[in-house]
mmCIF file of C-alpha atoms and ligand atoms in Angstrom:
data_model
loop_
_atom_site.group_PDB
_atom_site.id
_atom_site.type_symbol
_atom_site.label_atom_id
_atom_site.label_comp_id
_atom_site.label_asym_id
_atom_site.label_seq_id
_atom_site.Cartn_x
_atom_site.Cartn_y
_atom_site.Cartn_z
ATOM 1 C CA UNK A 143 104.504 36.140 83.320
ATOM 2 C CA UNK A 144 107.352 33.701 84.653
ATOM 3 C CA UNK A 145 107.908 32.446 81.379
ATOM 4 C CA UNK A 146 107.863 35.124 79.578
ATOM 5 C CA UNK A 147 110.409 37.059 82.186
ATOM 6 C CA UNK A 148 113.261 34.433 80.764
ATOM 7 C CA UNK A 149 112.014 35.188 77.122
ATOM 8 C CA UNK A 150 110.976 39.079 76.613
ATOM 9 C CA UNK A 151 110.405 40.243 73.371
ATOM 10 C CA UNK A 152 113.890 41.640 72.014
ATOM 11 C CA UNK A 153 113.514 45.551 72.554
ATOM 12 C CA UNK A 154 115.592 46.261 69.910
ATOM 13 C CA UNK A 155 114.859 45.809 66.081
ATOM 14 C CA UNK A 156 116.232 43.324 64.116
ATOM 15 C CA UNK A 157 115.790 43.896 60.777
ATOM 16 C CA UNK A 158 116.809 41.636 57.912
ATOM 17 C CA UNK A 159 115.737 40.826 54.523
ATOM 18 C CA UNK A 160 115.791 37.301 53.968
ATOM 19 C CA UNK A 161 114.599 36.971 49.932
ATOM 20 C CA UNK A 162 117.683 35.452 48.567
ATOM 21 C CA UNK A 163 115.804 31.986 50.477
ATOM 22 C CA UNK A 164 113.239 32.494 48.567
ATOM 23 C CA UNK A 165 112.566 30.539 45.516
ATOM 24 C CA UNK A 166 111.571 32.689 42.357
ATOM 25 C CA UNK A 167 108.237 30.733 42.046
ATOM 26 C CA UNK A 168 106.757 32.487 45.325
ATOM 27 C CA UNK A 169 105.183 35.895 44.434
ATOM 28 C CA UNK A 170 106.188 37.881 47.688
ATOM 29 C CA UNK A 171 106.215 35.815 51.430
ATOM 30 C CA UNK A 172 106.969 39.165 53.086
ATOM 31 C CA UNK A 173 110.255 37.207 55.168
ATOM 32 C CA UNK A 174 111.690 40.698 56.380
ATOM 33 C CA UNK A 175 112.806 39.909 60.157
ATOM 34 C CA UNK A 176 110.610 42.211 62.514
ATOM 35 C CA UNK A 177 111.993 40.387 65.986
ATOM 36 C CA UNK A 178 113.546 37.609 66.972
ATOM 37 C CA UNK A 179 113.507 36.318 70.596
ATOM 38 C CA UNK A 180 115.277 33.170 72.364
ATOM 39 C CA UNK A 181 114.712 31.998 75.725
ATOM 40 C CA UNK A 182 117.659 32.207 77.895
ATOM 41 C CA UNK A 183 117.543 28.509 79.139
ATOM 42 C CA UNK A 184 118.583 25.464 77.596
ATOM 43 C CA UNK A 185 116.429 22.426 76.605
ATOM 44 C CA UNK A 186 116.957 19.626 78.918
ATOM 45 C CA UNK A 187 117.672 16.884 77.663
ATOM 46 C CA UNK A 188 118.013 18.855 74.862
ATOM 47 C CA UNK A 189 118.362 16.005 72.446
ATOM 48 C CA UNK A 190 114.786 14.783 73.331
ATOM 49 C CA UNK A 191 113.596 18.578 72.794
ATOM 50 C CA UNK A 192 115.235 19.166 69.340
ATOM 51 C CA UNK A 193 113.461 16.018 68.173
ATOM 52 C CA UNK A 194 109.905 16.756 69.341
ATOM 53 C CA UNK A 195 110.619 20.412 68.113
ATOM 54 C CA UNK A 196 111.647 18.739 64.699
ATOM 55 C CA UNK A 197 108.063 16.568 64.705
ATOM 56 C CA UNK A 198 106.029 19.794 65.752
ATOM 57 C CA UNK A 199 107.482 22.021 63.231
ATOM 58 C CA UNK A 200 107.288 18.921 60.388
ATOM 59 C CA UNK A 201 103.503 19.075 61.650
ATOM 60 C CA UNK A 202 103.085 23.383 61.390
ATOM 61 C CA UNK A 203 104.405 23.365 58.024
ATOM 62 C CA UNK A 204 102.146 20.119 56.791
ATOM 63 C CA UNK A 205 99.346 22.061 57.858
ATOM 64 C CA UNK A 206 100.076 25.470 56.609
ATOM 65 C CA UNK A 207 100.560 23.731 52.880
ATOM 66 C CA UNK A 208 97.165 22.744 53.357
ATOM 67 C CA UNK A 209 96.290 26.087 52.714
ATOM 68 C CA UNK A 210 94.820 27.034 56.420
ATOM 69 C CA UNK A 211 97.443 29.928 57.047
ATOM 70 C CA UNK A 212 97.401 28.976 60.857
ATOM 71 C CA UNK A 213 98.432 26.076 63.290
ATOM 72 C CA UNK A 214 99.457 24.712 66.532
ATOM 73 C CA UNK A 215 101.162 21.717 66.868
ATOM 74 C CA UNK A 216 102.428 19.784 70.752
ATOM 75 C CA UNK A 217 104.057 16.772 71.796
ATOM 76 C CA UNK A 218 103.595 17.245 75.167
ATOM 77 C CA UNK A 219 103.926 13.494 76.156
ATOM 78 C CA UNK A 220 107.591 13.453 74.735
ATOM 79 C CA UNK A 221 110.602 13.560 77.112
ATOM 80 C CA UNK A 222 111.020 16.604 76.537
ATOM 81 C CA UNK A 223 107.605 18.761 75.528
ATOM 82 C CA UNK A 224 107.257 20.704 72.637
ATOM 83 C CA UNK A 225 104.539 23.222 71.377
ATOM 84 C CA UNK A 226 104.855 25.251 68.294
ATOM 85 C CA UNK A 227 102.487 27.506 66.669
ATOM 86 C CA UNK A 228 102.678 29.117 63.158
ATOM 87 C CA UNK A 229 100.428 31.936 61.681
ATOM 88 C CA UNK A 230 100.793 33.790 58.318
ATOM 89 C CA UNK A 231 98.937 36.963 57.991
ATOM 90 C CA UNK A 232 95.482 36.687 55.734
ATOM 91 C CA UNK A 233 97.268 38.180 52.638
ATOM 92 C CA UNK A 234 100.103 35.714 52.299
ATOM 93 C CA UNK A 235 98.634 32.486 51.652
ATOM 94 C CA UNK A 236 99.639 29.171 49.849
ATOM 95 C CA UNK A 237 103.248 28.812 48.581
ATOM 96 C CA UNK A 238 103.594 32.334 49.796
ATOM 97 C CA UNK A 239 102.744 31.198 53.705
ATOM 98 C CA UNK A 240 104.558 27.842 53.491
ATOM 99 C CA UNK A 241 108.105 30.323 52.547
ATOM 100 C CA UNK A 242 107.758 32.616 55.125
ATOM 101 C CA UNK A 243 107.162 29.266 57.916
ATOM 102 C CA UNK A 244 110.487 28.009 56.287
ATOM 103 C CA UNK A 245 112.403 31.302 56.290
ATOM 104 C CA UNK A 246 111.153 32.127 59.653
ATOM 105 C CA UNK A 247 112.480 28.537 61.187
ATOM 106 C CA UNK A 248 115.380 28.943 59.915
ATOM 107 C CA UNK A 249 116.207 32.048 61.744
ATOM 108 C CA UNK A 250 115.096 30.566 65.153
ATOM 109 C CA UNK A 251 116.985 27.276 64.467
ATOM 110 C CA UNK A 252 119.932 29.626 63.515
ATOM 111 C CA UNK A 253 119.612 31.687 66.539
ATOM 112 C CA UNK A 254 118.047 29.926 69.592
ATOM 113 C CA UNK A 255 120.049 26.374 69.435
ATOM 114 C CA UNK A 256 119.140 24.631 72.136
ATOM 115 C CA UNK A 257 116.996 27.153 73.577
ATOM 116 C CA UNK A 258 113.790 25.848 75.014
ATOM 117 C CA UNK A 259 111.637 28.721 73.560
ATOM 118 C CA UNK A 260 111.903 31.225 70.322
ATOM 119 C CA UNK A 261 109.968 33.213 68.405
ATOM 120 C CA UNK A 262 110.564 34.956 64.963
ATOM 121 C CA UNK A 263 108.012 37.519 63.579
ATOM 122 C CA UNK A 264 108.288 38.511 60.137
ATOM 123 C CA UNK A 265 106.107 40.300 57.962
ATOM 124 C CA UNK A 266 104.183 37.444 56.783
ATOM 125 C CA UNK A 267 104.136 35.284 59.351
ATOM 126 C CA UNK A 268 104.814 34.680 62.898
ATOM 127 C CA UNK A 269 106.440 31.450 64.781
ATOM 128 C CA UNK A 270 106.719 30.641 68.222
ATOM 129 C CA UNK A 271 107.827 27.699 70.306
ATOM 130 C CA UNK A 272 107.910 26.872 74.062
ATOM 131 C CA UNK A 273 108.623 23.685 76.401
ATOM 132 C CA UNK A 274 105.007 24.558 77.902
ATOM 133 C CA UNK A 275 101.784 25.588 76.435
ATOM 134 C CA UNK A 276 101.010 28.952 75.202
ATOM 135 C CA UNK A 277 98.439 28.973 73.228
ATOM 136 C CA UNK A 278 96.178 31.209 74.846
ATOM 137 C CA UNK A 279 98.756 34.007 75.465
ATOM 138 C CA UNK A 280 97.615 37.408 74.302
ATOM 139 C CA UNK A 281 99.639 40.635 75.497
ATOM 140 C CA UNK A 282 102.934 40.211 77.276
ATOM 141 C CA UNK A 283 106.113 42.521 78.599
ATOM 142 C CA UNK A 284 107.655 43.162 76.141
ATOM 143 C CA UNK A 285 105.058 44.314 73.470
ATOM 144 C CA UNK A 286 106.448 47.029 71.311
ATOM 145 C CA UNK A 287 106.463 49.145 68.306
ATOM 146 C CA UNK A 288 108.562 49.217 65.358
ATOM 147 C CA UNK A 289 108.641 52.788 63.559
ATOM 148 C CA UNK A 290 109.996 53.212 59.834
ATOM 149 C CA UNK A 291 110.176 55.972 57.417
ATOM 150 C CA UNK A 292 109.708 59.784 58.045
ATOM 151 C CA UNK A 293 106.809 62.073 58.326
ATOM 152 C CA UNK A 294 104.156 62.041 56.295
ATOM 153 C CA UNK A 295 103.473 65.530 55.048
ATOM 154 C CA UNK A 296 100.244 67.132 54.090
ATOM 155 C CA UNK A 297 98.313 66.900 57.854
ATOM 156 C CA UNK A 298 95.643 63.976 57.312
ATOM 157 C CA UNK A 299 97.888 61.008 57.501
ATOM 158 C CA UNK A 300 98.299 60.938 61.809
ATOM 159 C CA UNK A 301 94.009 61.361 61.667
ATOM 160 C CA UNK A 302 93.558 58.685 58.842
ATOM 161 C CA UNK A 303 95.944 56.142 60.663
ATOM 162 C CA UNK A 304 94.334 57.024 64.137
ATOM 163 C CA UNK A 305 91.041 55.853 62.424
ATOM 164 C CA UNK A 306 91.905 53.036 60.315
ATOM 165 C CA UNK A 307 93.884 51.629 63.532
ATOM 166 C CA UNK A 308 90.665 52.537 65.778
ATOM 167 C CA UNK A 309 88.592 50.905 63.256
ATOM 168 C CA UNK A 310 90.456 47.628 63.196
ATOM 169 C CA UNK A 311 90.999 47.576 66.771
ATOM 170 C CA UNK A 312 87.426 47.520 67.011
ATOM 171 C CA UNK A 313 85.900 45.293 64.255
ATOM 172 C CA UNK A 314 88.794 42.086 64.230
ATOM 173 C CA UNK A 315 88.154 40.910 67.739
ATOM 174 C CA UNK A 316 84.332 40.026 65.981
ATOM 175 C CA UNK A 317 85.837 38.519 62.480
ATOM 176 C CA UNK A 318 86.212 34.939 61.703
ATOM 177 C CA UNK A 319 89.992 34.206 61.715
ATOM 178 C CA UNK A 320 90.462 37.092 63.748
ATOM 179 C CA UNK A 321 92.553 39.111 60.816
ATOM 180 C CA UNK A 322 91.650 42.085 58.473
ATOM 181 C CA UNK A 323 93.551 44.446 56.336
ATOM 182 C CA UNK A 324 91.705 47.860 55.281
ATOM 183 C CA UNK A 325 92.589 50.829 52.968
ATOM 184 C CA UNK A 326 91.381 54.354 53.549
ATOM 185 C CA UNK A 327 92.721 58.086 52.754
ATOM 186 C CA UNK A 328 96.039 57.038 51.777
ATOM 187 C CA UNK A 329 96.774 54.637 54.717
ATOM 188 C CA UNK A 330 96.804 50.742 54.414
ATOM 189 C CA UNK A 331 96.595 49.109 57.338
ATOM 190 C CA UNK A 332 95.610 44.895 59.212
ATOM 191 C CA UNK A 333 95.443 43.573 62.163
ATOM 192 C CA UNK A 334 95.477 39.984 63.302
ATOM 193 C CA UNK A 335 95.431 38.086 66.716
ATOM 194 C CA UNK A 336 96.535 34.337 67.123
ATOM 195 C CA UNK A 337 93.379 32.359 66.897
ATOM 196 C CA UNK A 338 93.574 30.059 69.399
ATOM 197 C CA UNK A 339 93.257 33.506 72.279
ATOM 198 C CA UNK A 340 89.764 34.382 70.988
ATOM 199 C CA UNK A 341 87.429 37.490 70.587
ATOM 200 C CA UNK A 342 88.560 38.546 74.493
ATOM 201 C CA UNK A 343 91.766 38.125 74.307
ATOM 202 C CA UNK A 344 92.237 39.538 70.868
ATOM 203 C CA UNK A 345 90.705 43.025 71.985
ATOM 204 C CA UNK A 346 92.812 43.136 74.731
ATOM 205 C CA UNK A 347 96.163 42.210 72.928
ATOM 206 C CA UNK A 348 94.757 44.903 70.057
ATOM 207 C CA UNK A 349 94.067 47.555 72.617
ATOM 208 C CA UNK A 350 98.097 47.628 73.332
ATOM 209 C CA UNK A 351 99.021 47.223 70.221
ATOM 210 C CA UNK A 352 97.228 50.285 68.592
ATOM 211 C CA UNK A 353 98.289 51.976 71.340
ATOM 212 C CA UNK A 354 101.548 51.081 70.428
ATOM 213 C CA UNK A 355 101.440 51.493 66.913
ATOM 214 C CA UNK A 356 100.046 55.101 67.183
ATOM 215 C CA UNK A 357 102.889 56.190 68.649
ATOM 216 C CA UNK A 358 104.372 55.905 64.963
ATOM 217 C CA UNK A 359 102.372 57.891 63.609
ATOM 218 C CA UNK A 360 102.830 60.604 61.357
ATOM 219 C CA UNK A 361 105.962 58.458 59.913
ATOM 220 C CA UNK A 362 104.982 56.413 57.011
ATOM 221 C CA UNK A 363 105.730 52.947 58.238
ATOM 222 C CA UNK A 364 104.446 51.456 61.789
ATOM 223 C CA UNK A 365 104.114 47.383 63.502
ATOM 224 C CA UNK A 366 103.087 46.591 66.627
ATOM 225 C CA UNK A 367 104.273 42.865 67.630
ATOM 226 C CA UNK A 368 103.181 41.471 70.790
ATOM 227 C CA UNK A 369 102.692 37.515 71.627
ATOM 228 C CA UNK A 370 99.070 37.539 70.517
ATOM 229 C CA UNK A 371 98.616 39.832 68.020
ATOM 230 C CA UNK A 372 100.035 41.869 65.111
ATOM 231 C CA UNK A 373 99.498 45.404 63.446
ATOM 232 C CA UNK A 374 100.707 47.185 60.527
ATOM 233 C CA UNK A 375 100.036 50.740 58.346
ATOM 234 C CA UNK A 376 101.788 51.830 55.482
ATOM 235 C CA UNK A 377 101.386 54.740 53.244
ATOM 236 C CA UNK A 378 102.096 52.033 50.618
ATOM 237 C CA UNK A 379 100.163 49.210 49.787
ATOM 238 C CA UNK A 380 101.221 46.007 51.271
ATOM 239 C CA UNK A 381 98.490 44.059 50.442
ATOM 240 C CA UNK A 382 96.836 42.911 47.422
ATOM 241 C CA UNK A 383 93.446 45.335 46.711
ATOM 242 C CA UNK A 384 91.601 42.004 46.961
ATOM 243 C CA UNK A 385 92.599 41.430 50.427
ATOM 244 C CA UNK A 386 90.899 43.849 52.167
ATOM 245 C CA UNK A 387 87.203 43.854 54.272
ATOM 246 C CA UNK A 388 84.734 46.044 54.198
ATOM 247 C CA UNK A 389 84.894 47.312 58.232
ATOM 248 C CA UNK A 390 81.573 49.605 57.692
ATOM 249 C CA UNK A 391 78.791 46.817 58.709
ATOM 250 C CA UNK A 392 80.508 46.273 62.049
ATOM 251 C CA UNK A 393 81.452 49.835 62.707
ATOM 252 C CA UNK A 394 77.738 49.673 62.640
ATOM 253 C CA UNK A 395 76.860 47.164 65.315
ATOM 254 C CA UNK A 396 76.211 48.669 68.872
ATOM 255 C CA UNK A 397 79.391 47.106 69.700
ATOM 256 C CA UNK A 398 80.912 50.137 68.417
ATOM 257 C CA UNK A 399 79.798 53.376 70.746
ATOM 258 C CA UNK A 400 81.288 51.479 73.292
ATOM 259 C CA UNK A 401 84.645 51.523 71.633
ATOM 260 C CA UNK A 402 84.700 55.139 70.822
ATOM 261 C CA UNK A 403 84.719 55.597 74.259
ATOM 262 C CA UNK A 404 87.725 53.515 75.167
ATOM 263 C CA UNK A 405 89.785 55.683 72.040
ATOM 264 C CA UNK A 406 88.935 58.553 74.313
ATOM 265 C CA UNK A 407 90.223 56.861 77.031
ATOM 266 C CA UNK A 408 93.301 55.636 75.079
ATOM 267 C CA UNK A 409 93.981 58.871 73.501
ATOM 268 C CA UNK A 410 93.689 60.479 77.036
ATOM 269 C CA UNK A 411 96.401 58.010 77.957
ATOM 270 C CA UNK A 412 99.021 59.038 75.547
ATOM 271 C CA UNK A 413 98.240 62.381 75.498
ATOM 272 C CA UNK A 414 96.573 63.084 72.028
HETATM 273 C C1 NAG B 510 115.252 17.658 62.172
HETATM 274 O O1 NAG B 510 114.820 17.467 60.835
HETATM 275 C C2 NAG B 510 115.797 17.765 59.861
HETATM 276 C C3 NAG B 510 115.162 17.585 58.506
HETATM 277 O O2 NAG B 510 113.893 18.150 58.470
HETATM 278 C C4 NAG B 510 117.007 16.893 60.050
HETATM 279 O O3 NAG B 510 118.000 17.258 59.132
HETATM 280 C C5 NAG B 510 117.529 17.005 61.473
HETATM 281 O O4 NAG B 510 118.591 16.075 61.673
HETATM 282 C C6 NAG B 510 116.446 16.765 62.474
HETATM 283 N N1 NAG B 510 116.952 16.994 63.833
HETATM 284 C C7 NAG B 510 116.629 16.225 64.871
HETATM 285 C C8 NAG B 510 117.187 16.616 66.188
HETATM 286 O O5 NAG B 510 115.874 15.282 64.767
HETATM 287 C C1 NAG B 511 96.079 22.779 61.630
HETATM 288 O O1 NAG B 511 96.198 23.444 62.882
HETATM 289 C C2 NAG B 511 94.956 23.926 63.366
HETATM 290 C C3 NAG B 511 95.209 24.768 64.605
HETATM 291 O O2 NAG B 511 95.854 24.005 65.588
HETATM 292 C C4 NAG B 511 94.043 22.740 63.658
HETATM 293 O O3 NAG B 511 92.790 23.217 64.120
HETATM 294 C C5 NAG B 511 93.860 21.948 62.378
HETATM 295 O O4 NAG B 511 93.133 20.782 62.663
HETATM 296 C C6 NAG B 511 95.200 21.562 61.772
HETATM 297 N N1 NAG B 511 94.964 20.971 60.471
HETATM 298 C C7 NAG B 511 95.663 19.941 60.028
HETATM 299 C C8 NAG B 511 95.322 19.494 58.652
HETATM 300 O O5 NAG B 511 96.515 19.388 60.714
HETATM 301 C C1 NAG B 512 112.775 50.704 56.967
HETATM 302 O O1 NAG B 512 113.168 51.651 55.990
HETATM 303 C C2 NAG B 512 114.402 51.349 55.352
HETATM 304 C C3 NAG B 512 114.746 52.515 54.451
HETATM 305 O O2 NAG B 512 113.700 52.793 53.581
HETATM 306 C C4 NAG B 512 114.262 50.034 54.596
HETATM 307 O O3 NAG B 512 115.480 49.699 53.990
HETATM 308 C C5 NAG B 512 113.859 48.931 55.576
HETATM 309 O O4 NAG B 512 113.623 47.743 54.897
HETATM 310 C C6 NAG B 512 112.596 49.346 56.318
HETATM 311 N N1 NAG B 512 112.298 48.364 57.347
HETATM 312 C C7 NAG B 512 111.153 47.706 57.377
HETATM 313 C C8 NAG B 512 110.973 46.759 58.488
HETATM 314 O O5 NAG B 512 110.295 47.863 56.527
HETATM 315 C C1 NAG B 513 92.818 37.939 44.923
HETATM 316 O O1 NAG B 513 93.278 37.914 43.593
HETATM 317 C C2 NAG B 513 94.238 36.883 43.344
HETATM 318 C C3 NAG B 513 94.803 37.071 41.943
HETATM 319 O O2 NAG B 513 93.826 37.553 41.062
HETATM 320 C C4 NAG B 513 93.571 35.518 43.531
HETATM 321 O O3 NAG B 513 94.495 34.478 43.284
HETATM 322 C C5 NAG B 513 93.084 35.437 44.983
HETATM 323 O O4 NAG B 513 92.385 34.225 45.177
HETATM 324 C C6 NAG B 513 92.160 36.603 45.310
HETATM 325 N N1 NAG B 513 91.889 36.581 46.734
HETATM 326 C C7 NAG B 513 90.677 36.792 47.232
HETATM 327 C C8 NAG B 513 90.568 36.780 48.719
HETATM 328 O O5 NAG B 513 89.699 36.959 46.526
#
């Protein structure tokens, strides 16, 4: 909470397209700019900062082009700490995921100087750095959605979102890597929580985020960015057909009347 009051989310959308870094080897790294946030205070010494930063984000991108599509790095014994974390969503992997990292530093080395935090969240991947720890962050002030298009006409699209967003919200807490995208009655749609804030933290950061993201609905185009998760529907693909999961055998679990009553509870909330 203190550290996030000097570095909120950025209310307001910032919305770039960055594919002209983009070498024309990569298929599609998804680098559109979604938010970009800086904390307010400087590094000190800021010298000692910028080079741990350097070794932490030489370390994130090392690991992402190892194929694993997430990682934390930390120096926390330099003489000035550094932790970084990097994440690319489950459909943009390899040369892909490694692009979006390198588009999405430069934009907070662009931006946030000597800042000792930033964050950029892009399409395809999120990064985030911080002179403390933060690993286990989930939902902070701050989290917000990010509307686009117009008003899908024809009546099912609100329900169908409603439900694909309900279903995820449900079934990615309980999925190894804690990420799924899903396709049903016209709506595409994933969610995905940091790793490193687990099964409880990831329904709770969900639980604001689809609330968030609903309130897009019946335009085309919704996100929902918070500090430990990430949502998105389209009424266009966005993913590759291969991509998504199967979310029937969990909707089966028991874990799942339990849920339907919290969408009641939700939907109560926000009037629907
Ligand atoms: C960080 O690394 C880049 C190359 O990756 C280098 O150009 C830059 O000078 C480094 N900055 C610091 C502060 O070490
Ligand atoms: C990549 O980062 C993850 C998350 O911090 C870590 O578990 C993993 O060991 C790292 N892998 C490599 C190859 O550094
Ligand atoms: C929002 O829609 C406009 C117009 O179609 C498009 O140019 C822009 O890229 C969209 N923004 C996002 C984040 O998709
Ligand atoms: C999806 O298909 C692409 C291209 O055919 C392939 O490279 C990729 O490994 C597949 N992904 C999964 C998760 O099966």
């Amino acid at each position: 909470m203190h550290r996030m009051a000097r570095f909120p989310l950025l209310p307001a959308l910032l919305l770039a397209v960055a594919s002209a870094l983009v070498p024309a080897t990569v298929a599609d790294p998804q680098a559109t700019l979604l938010n970009l946030g800086c904390s307010q205070y400087n590094a000190t010494p800021t010298a000692g900062f910028l080079a741990a930063l350097n070794t932490t984000f030489a370390e994130l991108r090392a690991n992402l082009s190892t194929g694993s599509g997430f990682a934390t790095a930390s120096e926390p014994r330099a003489a000035a700490p550094a932790f970084a974390m990097a994440q690319c969503r489950p459909y943009v992997t390899g040369r892909d995921c490694v692009a979006c990292f390198d588009a999405a530093a430069v934009r907070t080395r662009t931006s946030c100087g000597a800042a000792n935090g930033g964050r950029a969240i892009l399409d395809g991947c999120v990064i985030r750095y911080e002179s403390a720890a933060f690993f286990d962050q989930t939902t902070l002030p701050g989290n917000t959605q990010l509307c686009n298009g117009s008003a899908v006409a024809g009546g099912g699209f609100d329900g169908a979102v409603r439900a694909l967003v309900g279903e995820l919200t449900a079934v990615v807490p309980r999925v190894s890597g804690l990420a799924a995208a899903a396709a049903g009655s016209g709506v595409y749609a994933m969610a995905q929580c940091v790793e490193t804030i687990g099964m409880g933290g990831c329904a709770q950061c969900l639980e604001v985020a689809s609330r968030n993201i609903e309130a897009c609905s019946p335009n085309s185009d919704g996100r929902a960015v918070d500090a430990g998760c990430f949502m998105r529907y389209s009424d266009k693909r966005f993913f590759p057909a291969n991509a998504t999961v199967d979310l029937a055998p969990y909707l089966r679990s028991g874990e799942f009347t339990a849920f339907t009553h919290y969408i009641h509870h939700l939907c109560f909330a926000v009037s629907c």
